[in-house]
Tab-separated table of C-alpha atoms in Angstrom:
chain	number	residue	atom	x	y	z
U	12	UNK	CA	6.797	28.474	-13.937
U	13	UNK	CA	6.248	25.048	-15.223
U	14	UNK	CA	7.155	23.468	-12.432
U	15	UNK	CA	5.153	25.496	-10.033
U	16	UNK	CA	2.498	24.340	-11.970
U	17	UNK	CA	3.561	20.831	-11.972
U	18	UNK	CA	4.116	20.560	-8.539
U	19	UNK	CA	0.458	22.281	-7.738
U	20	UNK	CA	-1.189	20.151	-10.269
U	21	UNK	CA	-0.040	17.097	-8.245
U	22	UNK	CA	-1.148	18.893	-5.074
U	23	UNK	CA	-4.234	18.673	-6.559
U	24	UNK	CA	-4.461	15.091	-7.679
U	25	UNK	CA	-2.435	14.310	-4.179
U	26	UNK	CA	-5.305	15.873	-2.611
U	27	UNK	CA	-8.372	14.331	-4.413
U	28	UNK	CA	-7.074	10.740	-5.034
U	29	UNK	CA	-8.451	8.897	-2.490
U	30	UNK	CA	-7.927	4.743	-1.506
U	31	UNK	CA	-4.774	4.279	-3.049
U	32	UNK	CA	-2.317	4.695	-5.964
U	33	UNK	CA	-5.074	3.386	-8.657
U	34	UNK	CA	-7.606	6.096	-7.586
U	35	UNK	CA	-5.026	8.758	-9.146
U	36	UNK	CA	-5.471	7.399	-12.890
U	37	UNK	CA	-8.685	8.996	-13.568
U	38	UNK	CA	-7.042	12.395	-12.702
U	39	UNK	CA	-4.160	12.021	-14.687
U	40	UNK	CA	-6.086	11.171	-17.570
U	41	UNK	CA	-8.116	14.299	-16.534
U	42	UNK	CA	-4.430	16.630	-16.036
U	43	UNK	CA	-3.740	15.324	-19.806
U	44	UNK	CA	-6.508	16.547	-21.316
U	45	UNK	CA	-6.417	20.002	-19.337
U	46	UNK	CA	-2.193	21.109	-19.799
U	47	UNK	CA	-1.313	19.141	-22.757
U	48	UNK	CA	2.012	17.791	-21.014
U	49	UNK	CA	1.618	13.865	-21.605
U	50	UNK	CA	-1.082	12.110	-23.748
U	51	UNK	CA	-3.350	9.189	-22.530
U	52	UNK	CA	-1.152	6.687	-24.474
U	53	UNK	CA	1.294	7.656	-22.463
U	54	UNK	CA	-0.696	7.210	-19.077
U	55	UNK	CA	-1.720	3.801	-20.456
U	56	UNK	CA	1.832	3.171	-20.853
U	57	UNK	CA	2.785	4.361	-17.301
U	58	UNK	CA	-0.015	1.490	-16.003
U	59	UNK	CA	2.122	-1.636	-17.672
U	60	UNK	CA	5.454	0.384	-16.413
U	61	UNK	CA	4.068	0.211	-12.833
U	62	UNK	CA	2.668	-2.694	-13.121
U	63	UNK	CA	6.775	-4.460	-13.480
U	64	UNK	CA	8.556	-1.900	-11.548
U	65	UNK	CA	8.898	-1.669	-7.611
U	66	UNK	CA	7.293	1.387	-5.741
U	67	UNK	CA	3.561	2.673	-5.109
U	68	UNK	CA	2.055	3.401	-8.315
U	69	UNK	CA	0.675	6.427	-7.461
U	70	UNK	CA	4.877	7.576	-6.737
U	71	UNK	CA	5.744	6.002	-10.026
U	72	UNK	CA	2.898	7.937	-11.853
U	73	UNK	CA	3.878	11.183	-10.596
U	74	UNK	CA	7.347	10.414	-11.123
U	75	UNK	CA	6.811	9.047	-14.930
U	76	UNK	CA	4.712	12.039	-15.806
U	77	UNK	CA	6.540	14.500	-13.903
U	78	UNK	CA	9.960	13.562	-15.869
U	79	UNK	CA	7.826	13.338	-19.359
U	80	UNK	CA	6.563	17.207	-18.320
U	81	UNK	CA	9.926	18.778	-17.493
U	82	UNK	CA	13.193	16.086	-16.862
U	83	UNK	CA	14.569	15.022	-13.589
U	84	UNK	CA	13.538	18.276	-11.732
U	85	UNK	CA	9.940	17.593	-13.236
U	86	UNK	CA	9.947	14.257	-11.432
U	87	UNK	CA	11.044	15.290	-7.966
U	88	UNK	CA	8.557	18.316	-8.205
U	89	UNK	CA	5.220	16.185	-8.946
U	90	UNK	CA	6.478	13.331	-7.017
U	91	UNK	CA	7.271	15.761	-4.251
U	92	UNK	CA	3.579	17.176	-5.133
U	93	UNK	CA	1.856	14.298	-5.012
U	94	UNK	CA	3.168	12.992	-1.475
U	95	UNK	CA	2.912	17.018	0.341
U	96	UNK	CA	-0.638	16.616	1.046
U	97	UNK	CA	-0.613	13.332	2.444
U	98	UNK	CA	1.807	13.663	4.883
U	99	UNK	CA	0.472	17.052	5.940
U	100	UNK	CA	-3.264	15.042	6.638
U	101	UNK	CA	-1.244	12.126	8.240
U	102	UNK	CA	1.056	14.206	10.573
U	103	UNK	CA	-2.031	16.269	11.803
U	104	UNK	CA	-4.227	12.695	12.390
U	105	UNK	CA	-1.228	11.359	14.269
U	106	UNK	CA	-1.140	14.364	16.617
U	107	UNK	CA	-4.401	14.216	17.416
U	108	UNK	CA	-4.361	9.838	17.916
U	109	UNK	CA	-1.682	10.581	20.117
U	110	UNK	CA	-3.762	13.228	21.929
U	111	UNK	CA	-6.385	10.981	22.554
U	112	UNK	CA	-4.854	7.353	22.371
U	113	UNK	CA	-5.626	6.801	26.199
U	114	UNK	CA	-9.540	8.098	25.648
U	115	UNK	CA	-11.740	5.265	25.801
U	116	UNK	CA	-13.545	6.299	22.539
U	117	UNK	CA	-10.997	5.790	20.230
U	118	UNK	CA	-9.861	2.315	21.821
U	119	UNK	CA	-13.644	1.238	20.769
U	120	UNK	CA	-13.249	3.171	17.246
U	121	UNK	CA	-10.181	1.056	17.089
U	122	UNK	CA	-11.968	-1.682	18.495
U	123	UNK	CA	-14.248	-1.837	15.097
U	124	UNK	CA	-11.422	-0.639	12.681
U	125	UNK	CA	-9.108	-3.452	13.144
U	126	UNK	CA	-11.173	-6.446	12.033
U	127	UNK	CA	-12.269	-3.706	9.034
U	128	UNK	CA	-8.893	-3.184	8.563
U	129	UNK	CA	-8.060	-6.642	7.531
U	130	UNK	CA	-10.939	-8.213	5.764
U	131	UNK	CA	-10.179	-4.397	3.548
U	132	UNK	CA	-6.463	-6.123	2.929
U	133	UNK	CA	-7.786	-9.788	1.947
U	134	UNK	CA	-10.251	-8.148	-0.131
U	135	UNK	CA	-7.675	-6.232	-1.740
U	136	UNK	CA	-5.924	-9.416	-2.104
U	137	UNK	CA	-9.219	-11.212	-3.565
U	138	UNK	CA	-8.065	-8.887	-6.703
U	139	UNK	CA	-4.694	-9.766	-6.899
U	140	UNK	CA	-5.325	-13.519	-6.789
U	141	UNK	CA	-8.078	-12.862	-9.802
U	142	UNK	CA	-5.092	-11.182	-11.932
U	143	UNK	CA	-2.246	-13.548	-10.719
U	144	UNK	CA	-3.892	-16.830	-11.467
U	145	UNK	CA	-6.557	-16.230	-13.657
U	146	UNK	CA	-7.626	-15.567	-17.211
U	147	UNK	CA	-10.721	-13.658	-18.342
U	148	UNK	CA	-11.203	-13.751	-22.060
U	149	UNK	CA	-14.351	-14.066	-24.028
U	150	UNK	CA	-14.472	-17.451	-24.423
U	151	UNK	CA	-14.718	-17.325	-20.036
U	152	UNK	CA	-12.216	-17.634	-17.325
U	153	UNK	CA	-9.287	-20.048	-17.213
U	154	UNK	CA	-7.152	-20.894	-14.285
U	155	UNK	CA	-3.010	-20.803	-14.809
U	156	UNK	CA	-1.751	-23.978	-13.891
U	157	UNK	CA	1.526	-23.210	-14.233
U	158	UNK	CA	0.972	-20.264	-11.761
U	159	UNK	CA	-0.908	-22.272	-9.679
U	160	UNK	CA	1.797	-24.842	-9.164
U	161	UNK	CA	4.409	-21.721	-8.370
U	162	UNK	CA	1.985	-20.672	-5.676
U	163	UNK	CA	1.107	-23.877	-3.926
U	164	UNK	CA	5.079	-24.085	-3.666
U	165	UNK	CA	5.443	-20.621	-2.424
U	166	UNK	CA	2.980	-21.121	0.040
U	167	UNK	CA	4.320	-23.910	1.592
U	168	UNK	CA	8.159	-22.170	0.941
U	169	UNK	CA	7.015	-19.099	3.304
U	170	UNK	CA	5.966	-21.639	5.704
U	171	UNK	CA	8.668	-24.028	6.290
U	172	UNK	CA	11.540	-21.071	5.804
U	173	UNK	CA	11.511	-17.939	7.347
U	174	UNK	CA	13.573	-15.387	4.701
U	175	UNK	CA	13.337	-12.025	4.337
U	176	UNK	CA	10.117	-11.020	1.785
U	177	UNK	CA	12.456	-10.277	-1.198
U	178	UNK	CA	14.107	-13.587	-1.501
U	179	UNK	CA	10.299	-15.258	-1.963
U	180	UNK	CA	10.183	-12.567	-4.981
U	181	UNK	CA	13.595	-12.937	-6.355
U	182	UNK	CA	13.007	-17.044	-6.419
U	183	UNK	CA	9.330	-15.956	-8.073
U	184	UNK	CA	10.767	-14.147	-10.686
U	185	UNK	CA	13.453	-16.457	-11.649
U	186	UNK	CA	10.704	-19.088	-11.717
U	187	UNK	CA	8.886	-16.925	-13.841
U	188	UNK	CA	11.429	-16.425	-16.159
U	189	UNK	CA	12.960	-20.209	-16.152
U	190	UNK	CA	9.657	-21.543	-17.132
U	191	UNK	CA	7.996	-18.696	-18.890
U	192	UNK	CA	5.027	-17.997	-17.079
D	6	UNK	CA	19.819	12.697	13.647
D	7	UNK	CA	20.693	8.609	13.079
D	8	UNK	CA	17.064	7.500	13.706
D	9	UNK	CA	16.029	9.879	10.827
D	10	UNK	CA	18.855	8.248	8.720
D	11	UNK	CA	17.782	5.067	9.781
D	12	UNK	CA	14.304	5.327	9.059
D	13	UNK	CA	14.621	6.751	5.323
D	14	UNK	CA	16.980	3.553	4.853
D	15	UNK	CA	14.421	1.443	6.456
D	16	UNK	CA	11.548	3.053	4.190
D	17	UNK	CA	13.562	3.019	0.699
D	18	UNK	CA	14.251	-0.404	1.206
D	19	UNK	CA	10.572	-1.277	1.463
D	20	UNK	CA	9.685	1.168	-1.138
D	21	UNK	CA	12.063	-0.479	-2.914
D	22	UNK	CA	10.170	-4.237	-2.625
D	23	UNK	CA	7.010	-3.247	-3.397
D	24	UNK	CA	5.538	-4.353	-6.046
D	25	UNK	CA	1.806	-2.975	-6.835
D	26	UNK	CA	-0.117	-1.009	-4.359
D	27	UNK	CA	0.098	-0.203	-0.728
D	28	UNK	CA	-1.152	-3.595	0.311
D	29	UNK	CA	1.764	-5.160	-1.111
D	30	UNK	CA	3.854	-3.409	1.389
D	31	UNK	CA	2.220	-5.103	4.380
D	32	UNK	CA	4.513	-7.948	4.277
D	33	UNK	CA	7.656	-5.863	4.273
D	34	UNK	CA	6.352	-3.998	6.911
D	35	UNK	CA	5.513	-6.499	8.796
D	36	UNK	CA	9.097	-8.025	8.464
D	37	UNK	CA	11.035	-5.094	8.609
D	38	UNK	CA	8.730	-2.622	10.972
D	39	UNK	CA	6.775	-4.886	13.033
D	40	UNK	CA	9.727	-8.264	14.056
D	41	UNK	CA	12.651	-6.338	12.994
D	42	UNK	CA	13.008	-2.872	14.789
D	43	UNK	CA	9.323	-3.371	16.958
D	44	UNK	CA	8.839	0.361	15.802
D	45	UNK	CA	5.390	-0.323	15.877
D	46	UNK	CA	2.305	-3.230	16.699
D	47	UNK	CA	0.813	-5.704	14.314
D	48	UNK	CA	-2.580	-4.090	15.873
D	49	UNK	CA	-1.196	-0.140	15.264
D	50	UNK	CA	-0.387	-1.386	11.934
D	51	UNK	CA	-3.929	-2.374	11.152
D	52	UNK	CA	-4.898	1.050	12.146
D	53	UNK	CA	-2.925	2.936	10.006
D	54	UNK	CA	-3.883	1.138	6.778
D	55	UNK	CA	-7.586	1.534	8.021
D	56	UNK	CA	-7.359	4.902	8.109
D	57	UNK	CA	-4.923	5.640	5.118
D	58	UNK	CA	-7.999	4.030	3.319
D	59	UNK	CA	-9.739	6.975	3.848
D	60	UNK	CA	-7.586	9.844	3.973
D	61	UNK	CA	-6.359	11.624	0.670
D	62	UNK	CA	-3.135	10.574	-0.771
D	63	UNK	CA	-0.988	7.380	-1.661
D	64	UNK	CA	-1.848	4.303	0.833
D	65	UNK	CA	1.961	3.106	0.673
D	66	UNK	CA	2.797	7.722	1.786
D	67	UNK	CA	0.060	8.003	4.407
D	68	UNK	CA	1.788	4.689	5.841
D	69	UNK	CA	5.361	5.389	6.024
D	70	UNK	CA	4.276	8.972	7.417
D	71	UNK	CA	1.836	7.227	9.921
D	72	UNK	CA	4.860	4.854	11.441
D	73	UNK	CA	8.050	7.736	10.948
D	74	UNK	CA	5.629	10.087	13.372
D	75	UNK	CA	5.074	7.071	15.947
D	76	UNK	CA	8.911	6.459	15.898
D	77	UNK	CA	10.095	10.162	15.998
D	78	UNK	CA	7.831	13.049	15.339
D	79	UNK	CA	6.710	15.168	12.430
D	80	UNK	CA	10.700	14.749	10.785
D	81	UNK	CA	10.681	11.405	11.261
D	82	UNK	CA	6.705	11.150	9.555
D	83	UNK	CA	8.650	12.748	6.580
D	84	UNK	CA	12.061	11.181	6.423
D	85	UNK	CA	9.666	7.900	6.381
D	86	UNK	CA	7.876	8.915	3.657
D	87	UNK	CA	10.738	10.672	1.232
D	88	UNK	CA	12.717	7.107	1.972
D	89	UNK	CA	9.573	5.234	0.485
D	90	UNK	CA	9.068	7.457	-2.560
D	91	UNK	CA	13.143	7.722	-3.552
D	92	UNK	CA	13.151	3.886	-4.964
D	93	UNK	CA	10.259	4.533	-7.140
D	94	UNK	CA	11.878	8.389	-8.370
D	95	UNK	CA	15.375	6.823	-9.444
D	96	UNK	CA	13.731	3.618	-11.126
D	97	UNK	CA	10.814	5.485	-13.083
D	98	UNK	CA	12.858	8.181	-14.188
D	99	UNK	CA	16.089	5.597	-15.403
D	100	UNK	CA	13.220	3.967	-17.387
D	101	UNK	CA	11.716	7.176	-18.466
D	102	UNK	CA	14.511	8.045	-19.696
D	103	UNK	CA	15.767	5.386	-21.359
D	104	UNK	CA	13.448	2.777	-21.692
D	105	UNK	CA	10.404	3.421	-22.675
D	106	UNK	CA	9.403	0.054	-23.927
D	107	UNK	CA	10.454	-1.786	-20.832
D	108	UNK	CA	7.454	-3.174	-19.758
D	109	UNK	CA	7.647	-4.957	-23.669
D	110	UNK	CA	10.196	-7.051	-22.501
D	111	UNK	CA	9.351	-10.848	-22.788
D	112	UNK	CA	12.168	-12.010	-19.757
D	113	UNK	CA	10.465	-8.634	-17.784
D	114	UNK	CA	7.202	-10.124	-18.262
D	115	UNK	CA	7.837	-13.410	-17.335
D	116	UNK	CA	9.698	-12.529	-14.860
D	117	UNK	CA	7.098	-10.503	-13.027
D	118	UNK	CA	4.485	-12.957	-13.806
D	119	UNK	CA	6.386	-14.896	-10.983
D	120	UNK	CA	6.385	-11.798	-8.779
D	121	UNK	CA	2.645	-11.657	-9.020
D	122	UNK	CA	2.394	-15.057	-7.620
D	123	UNK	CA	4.357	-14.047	-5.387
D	124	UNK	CA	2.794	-11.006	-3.990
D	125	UNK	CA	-0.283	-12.685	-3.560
D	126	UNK	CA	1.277	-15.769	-1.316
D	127	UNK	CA	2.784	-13.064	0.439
D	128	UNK	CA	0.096	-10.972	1.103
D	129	UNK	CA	-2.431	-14.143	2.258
D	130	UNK	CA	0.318	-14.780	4.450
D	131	UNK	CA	0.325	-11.446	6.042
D	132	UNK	CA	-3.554	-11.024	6.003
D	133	UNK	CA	-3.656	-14.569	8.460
D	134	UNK	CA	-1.012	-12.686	10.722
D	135	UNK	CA	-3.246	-9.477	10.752
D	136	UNK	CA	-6.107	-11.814	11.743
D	137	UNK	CA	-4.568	-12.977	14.905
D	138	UNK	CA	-4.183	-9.410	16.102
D	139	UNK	CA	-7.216	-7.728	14.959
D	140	UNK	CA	-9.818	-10.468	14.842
D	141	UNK	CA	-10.079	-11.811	18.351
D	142	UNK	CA	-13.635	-12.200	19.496
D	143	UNK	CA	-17.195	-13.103	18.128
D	144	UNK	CA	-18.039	-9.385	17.151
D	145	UNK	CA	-14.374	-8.666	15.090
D	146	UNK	CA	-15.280	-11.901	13.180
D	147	UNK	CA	-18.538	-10.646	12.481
D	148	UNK	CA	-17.165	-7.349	11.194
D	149	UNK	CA	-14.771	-8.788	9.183
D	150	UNK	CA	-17.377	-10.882	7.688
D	151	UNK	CA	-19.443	-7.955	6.587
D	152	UNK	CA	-16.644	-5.750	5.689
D	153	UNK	CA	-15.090	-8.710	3.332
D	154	UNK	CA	-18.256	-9.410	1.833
D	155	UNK	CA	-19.337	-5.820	1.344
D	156	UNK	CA	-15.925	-5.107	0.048
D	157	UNK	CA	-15.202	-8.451	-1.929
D	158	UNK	CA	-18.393	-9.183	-3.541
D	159	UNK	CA	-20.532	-5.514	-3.464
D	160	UNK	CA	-17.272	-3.264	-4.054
D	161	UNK	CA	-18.696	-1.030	-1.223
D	162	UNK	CA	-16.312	2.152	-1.214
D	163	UNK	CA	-13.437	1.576	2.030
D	164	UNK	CA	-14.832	4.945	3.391
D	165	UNK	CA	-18.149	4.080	3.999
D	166	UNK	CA	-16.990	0.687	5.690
D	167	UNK	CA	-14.275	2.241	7.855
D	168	UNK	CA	-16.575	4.208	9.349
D	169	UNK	CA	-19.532	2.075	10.023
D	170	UNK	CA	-16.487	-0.794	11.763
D	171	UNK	CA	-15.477	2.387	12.907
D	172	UNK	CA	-18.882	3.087	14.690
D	173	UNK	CA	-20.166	-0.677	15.263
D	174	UNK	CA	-17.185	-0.740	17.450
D	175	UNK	CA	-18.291	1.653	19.485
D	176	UNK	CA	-21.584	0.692	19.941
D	177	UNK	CA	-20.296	-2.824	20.823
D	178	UNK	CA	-17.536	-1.629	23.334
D	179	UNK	CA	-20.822	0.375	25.410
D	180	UNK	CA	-23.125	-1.806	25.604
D	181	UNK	CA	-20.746	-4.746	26.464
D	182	UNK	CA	-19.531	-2.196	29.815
D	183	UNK	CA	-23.440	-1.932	30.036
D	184	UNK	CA	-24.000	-5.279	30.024
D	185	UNK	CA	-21.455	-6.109	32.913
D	186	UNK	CA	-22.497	-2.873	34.993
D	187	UNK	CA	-25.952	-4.655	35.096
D	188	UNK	CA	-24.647	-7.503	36.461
């Protein structure tokens, strides 16, 4: 019964989070106060889990919580929750884009979107510079020159070799670790 | 049956190299999606994060489901999309289970101190490749100036914006085949 519950409960949150992974905190923080499963330390605790782990954080949160609620089954049934209404929204979008890919409309629509599309990522990205390189404390914000340094040699890394994406992050994190950033 | 095989592969390996949201992804997809297997364009990819913005659900899901659909229909959408999720269901639930206090760690949090750095080379990297493909006259500049801005500095909600780009480029593409009728 539990896990009926579970999986609907995710549904739910699947349903109503939208913009990304981060928009589902404020409804699991909601879901603990309503069944009593988890607490809000341990939502606090799924954040910093998330935050060093690969995978979406929204997948990870329904997978943390799920296993806290009822063990591995718990996890597959919220994550499984959690992703249903998505890809129910998604398949019926892509029907109807391929419908009417050809109609003239949608190339404008598409025509506006792209440009949106990206300035959306780099603003996204705006963000992750701020927490990558940055300190904010309350005697006022202090740039990481040690993290600066890693990411001026990154940058110019990416551009003279052409690796997969996951060897830039493995050599990142062993520089992190070899000089304790 | 192989392509759905091949796309959960594809999609747990990216799921599995993501680190942070679904904008973190772009650069795998871009490797692995876009210049590896051509499954999709740089442009189509733009798209589909536009309007997994403002559609219900995880960015990183909507996504995968978006690309497995353009490769091979509604199984493929959700082979995609189960391959993305299965990194993050093993790892979480190994550290669930038996290490709670990993993210405690000092060599963890060094460690993905570096990976921060990291993700945000990577994804400036993929933004200027986006721009190529999506911002290639005077009026896509000017959108993406307004959108940044909007989004950057006024923390204008994605919805709103998608559908105003959404609507300027509309307006734009008429009365530029206006414009040309005219003459």
């Amino acid at each position: 019964m539990i896990l009926l519950q579970l999986f609907f409960e995710f549904f739910k949150i699947g349903l109503f989070s939208i913009g990304g992974g981060l928009a589902t905190l404020p409804f699991l923080y909601d879901a603990a106060d309503k069944t009593g499963w988890f607490t809000h330390a341990d939502v606090t605790n799924l954040i910093a889990i998330s935050e060093s782990t690969p995978g979406p954080i929204g997948i990870n949160a329904a997978t943390y919580v799920g296993f806290l609620t009822d063990g591995l089954i718990g996890a597959i049934v919220a994550t499984l929750g959690l992703m249903t209404p998505a890809i129910i929204i998604i398949l019926i979008i892509s029907r109807v884009l391929e419908k009417f890919q050809k109609s003239s409309l949608v190339q404008n629509l598409f025509y506006g979107l792209r440009p949106a599309s990206t300035a959306l990522i780099a603003s996204a990205g705006v963000l992750v510079i701020q927490n990558a390189f940055f300190v904010i404390s309350a005697s006022g914000i202090s740039v990481q020159i040690p993290h600066l340094i890693l990411g001026v040699a990154l940058l110019i890394i990416v551009n003279k070799v052409n690796l997969h994406p996951a060897f830039y992050i493995l050599i990142a994190a062993v520089a992190g670790i070899v000089f304790k950033l | 049956m192989k392509i759905y095989l091949t796309l959960f592969l594809t999609f747990m390996r990216i799921g599995g190299l993501t680190f942070g949201g679904g904008y973190s992804m772009l650069p795998m997809l871009q490797r692995e999606i876009v210049e590896r297997h051509s499954w999709v364009t740089e442009s189509e990819l733009a798209d589909y994060y536009a309007i997994s913005q403002c559609t219900p659900g995880v960015i990183a899901i909507n996504t995968a489901t978006f690309i497995g659909f353009k490769k091979s229909g509604v199984l493929g959408g959700i082979f995609a999309a189960l391959g993305v999720a299965f990194p993050s269901l093993v790892i979480i639930t190994i550290i669930a289970a038996f290490l709670q206090n990993f993210a405690d760690y000092a060599i963890i949090q060094h460690a993905f101190s570096g990976v921060s750095v990291c993700v945000c080379v990577l994804i400036f990297d993929s933004v200027r490749k986006l721009w190529k493909n999506t911002v290639i006259s005077k009026s896509t500049t000017v959108i993406f100036g307004f959108v940044f801005i909007l989004s950057a500095v006024f923390s204008i909600s994605p919805i709103i914006l998608v559908a105003l780009s959404g609507a300027a480029g509309v307006i734009i593409k008429t009365l530029e085949s206006k414009n040309k009728e005219v003459k």
